[in-house]
Amino acid sequence: MASPKMFDLSGKVAVVTGGNGGIGRGIALGLAQAGAAVAILARNEEKNRAVVDELANAGVPALAIKLDVTRRDDLRPAMEEAERKLGPVSILVNNAGIAIMGSALNFRAEDWDRVIETNLNSCFFLSQIAAQSMAARKQGKIINIASEYSRFGAQGIIPYAAAKGALVQVTRTMAIELAPHNIQVNAILPGWIETDMTVVAQSGPWFEEIIARTPAGRFGKPEETAGAAVFLASHASDFVTGSIVYVDGGYAIR
Ligand code: NDP
């Protein structure tokens, strides 16, 4: 029987990369409201501090660790700091992401590398570190933030689409490998959400196109991604792994 307790995250520790703004902040606050202690990992210290204050208002232990997820050597120390200060991490949300637009014909190699390192490589290596600790405790939840571009091609977005497509495959393959350790690995696939990343699409012809294609007829709010995250972080999803949960107002079905 479903009961609110199934979604209760009291006593759990969550790490959210890019948790200081946009979708990451929405998810961090949702996890905190469900009772989890939350560590956010991102670069901008001012934004980090502001969200830690909001998390603390939810009455849970909260922490920000300054981290650039592209610095691979810094990933393990950041996870260790979260565990030292908050306790064993049983929920990891790989949310930090960037979009650099450009044409496939002359896309700069350094921009390609930056997008792939941020949106794909960091998600795998952080998941690997988290899973080593989760496996020892036979319990864990890894949630990757995918994109409509995990599924569709589009103009001018080649490394972003490549990274997000691969992230879904990372989700599926890690789900299989980690299932015997009782670690569930799933993805949330947001549609168009009002954040800094989508400011350019929030007006003009692009906006009209998106609204016309989205059955719900609007952009989503960052906090509307939190429900799926709480579900995938909780016992309610213990038999759900390798799945993609769409939070997109129906964009992908039209
Ligand atoms: P925002 O630009 O609002 O937020 C991005 C977050 O990622 C910030 O908190 C930023 O913090 C962090 N970040 C970026 N680069 C790094 C880095 N190198 N190291 C650590 N943190 C980093 O974007 P959104 O909230 O829109 O996007 C969040 C995720 O959702 C991304 O993966 C994005 O691809 C995905 N997504 C977004 C959609 C949308 O419509 N908005 C749709 C589908 C997917 P800081 O700069 O302080 O490091």
PDB file of C-alpha atoms in Angstrom, residues 4 7-12 28-37 58 60 226 230-231 233-234:
ATOM      1  CA  PRO A   4       3.524   9.043   2.544  1.00  0.00           C
ATOM      2  CA  PHE A   7       8.613   8.911   0.200  1.00  0.00           C
ATOM      3  CA  ASP A   8      10.145   9.831   3.555  1.00  0.00           C
ATOM      4  CA  LEU A   9      13.873  10.592   3.253  1.00  0.00           C
ATOM      5  CA  SER A  10      14.515  11.282   6.955  1.00  0.00           C
ATOM      6  CA  GLY A  11      17.976  10.093   7.971  1.00  0.00           C
ATOM      7  CA  LYS A  12      19.207   9.930   4.351  1.00  0.00           C
ATOM      8  CA  ALA A  28      17.780  19.902  -3.444  1.00  0.00           C
ATOM      9  CA  LEU A  29      14.873  21.726  -1.763  1.00  0.00           C
ATOM     10  CA  GLY A  30      12.470  18.883  -2.599  1.00  0.00           C
ATOM     11  CA  LEU A  31      14.790  16.270  -1.102  1.00  0.00           C
ATOM     12  CA  ALA A  32      15.243  18.438   2.001  1.00  0.00           C
ATOM     13  CA  GLN A  33      11.484  18.871   2.389  1.00  0.00           C
ATOM     14  CA  ALA A  34      11.196  15.070   2.263  1.00  0.00           C
ATOM     15  CA  GLY A  35      13.674  14.936   5.174  1.00  0.00           C
ATOM     16  CA  ALA A  36      17.093  14.320   3.607  1.00  0.00           C
ATOM     17  CA  ALA A  37      20.264  16.087   4.680  1.00  0.00           C
ATOM     18  CA  ALA A  58      13.697  23.204   5.781  1.00  0.00           C
ATOM     19  CA  VAL A  60      17.677  19.560   7.700  1.00  0.00           C
ATOM     20  CA  ALA A 226      11.473  17.659  -7.396  1.00  0.00           C
ATOM     21  CA  VAL A 230      11.926  12.389  -4.320  1.00  0.00           C
ATOM     22  CA  PHE A 231      10.247   9.311  -5.832  1.00  0.00           C
ATOM     23  CA  ALA A 233      15.391   8.779  -4.079  1.00  0.00           C
ATOM     24  CA  SER A 234      12.884   6.978  -1.862  1.00  0.00           C
TER      25      SER A 234
END
